[in-house]
Amino acid sequence: MDNRQAIGSWLSGPRAALEDAGADLGYRGEQLGLPEQGPGSIARPGRRLGALAIDWALCLLIAYGLLTHGYKPGATGNWALLVFFVLGVLTVGTVGFTPGKRLLGLRIVSEGGGRLNPLRVLLRTALLCVAIPALIWDRDGRGLHDRLARTIEVRA
């Protein structure tokens, strides 16, 4: 392997390096029994980030307009985080998606099927508010917050 290949494998990530070495990792969600594309498949990072941005903007708007009235700009972000937590627990716990996820065609499902456990929704949302677990992904594209809560974000 020359330097260009080594640098190229580092830039494209470990998945591409393993696939170049001949390992068959399959598609994202295959280990979970999900389809490769279409409804029920693993949500792509772009849609997930877009839904998160929509939800965060909505929470900022609520915090700014209803709680701080724009008088305390520094406090608006803290209140928005609390609104984000409450929004996530209530909407994901009841209907399986937040407003941003609904707009972008995503939903949260339980790993084994069936209804979402309220404690798992609470754990997932708390870890999402911390942000670090959401930045650590597995080979299926699920964040650590989803793995620990045993949930999957899929296309609706």
XYZ file of C-alpha atoms in Angstrom:
156
model
C 0.000 0.000 0.000
C 1.475 3.339 -0.999
C 0.921 6.660 0.793
C -1.949 7.689 -1.475
C -3.910 4.560 -0.602
C -3.232 5.004 3.111
C -4.366 8.636 3.046
C -7.356 7.781 0.877
C -8.505 5.072 3.284
C -8.139 7.461 6.204
C -10.168 10.171 4.466
C -12.953 7.845 3.352
C -13.251 6.197 6.760
C -12.877 2.734 8.223
C -15.904 1.295 6.411
C -14.443 2.068 2.993
C -11.030 0.737 4.060
C -12.581 -2.534 5.218
C -14.584 -2.871 2.018
C -11.447 -2.200 -0.055
C -9.722 -4.986 1.891
C -12.467 -7.402 0.836
C -14.738 -7.409 3.906
C -18.460 -7.613 3.152
C -20.233 -5.366 5.668
C -23.569 -5.422 3.892
C -25.866 -2.420 3.839
C -26.858 -0.231 6.772
C -29.593 -1.895 8.782
C -29.048 -5.400 7.418
C -28.095 -6.736 10.861
C -31.316 -5.281 12.252
C -33.477 -6.930 9.599
C -34.404 -3.655 7.914
C -34.765 -3.085 4.166
C -31.922 -1.425 2.265
C -34.061 1.385 0.820
C -37.517 2.862 1.129
C -39.891 2.928 4.108
C -38.510 1.192 7.184
C -34.870 1.558 6.149
C -32.265 3.303 8.310
C -32.547 7.089 8.113
C -29.629 8.831 6.402
C -27.519 11.354 8.329
C -28.597 14.316 6.184
C -32.267 13.859 6.977
C -31.508 13.242 10.635
C -29.490 16.439 10.914
C -32.151 18.368 9.008
C -34.864 17.138 11.388
C -32.688 18.057 14.352
C -32.156 21.571 12.950
C -35.913 22.042 12.422
C -36.677 20.841 15.953
C -33.976 23.043 17.467
C -35.205 26.112 15.553
C -38.752 25.424 16.758
C -37.535 25.098 20.353
C -35.526 28.319 20.076
C -38.595 30.100 18.744
C -40.750 28.809 21.613
C -38.114 29.722 24.222
C -37.577 33.169 22.729
C -41.247 34.014 22.277
C -42.866 32.416 25.302
C -40.251 32.105 28.025
C -37.550 34.767 27.772
C -39.402 37.284 25.571
C -36.050 38.124 23.999
C -34.796 39.968 27.102
C -32.168 37.398 28.032
C -30.375 36.172 24.907
C -28.014 33.914 26.879
C -30.873 32.244 28.711
C -32.826 31.553 25.533
C -30.513 28.687 24.566
C -30.830 27.068 27.994
C -34.605 27.308 27.904
C -34.583 25.981 24.340
C -32.706 22.886 25.542
C -35.373 22.276 28.166
C -38.128 22.769 25.568
C -36.235 20.390 23.232
C -36.134 17.738 25.969
C -39.844 18.077 26.755
C -40.765 18.142 23.052
C -38.720 15.007 22.394
C -40.111 13.035 25.324
C -43.721 13.966 24.620
C -43.777 13.605 20.846
C -41.496 10.584 20.408
C -43.110 8.892 23.406
C -46.621 9.299 22.015
C -46.506 9.361 18.205
C -42.934 8.229 17.467
C -41.600 11.404 15.848
C -40.880 15.070 16.494
C -42.202 17.833 14.221
C -38.876 17.962 12.337
C -38.814 14.203 11.861
C -42.402 14.269 10.613
C -41.616 16.989 8.062
C -38.655 15.004 6.717
C -40.407 11.616 6.759
C -38.635 9.973 9.701
C -39.838 8.127 12.782
C -38.422 6.340 15.811
C -39.207 2.653 16.303
C -38.313 0.133 18.948
C -35.488 -2.279 18.128
C -37.663 -5.349 18.618
C -40.826 -3.855 17.175
C -43.879 -2.847 19.146
C -44.447 0.294 21.187
C -41.694 2.523 22.446
C -41.004 2.139 26.153
C -41.408 5.530 27.936
C -38.207 4.979 29.942
C -36.261 4.293 26.764
C -37.679 7.440 25.162
C -36.629 9.402 28.238
C -33.112 7.914 28.083
C -32.812 8.531 24.340
C -33.887 12.151 24.626
C -31.621 12.843 27.613
C -28.622 11.397 25.743
C -29.538 13.406 22.656
C -29.554 16.591 24.754
C -26.027 15.783 25.964
C -25.050 15.603 22.241
C -21.884 13.480 22.548
C -23.676 10.083 22.288
C -25.453 11.277 19.141
C -22.079 11.960 17.491
C -20.825 8.378 17.959
C -22.272 6.059 15.299
C -22.063 2.345 14.667
C -21.722 0.650 11.293
C -25.494 0.757 10.777
C -25.519 4.541 11.175
C -27.244 4.487 14.566
C -26.095 6.899 17.222
C -24.993 5.712 20.643
C -28.164 7.260 22.090
C -30.245 4.984 19.841
C -28.196 1.908 20.690
C -28.460 2.447 24.439
C -32.202 3.128 24.243
C -32.688 0.233 21.785
C -34.405 2.427 19.235
C -33.931 2.925 15.485
C -34.557 6.039 13.431
C -36.089 4.909 10.140
C -37.745 6.410 7.092
C -41.502 6.639 7.455
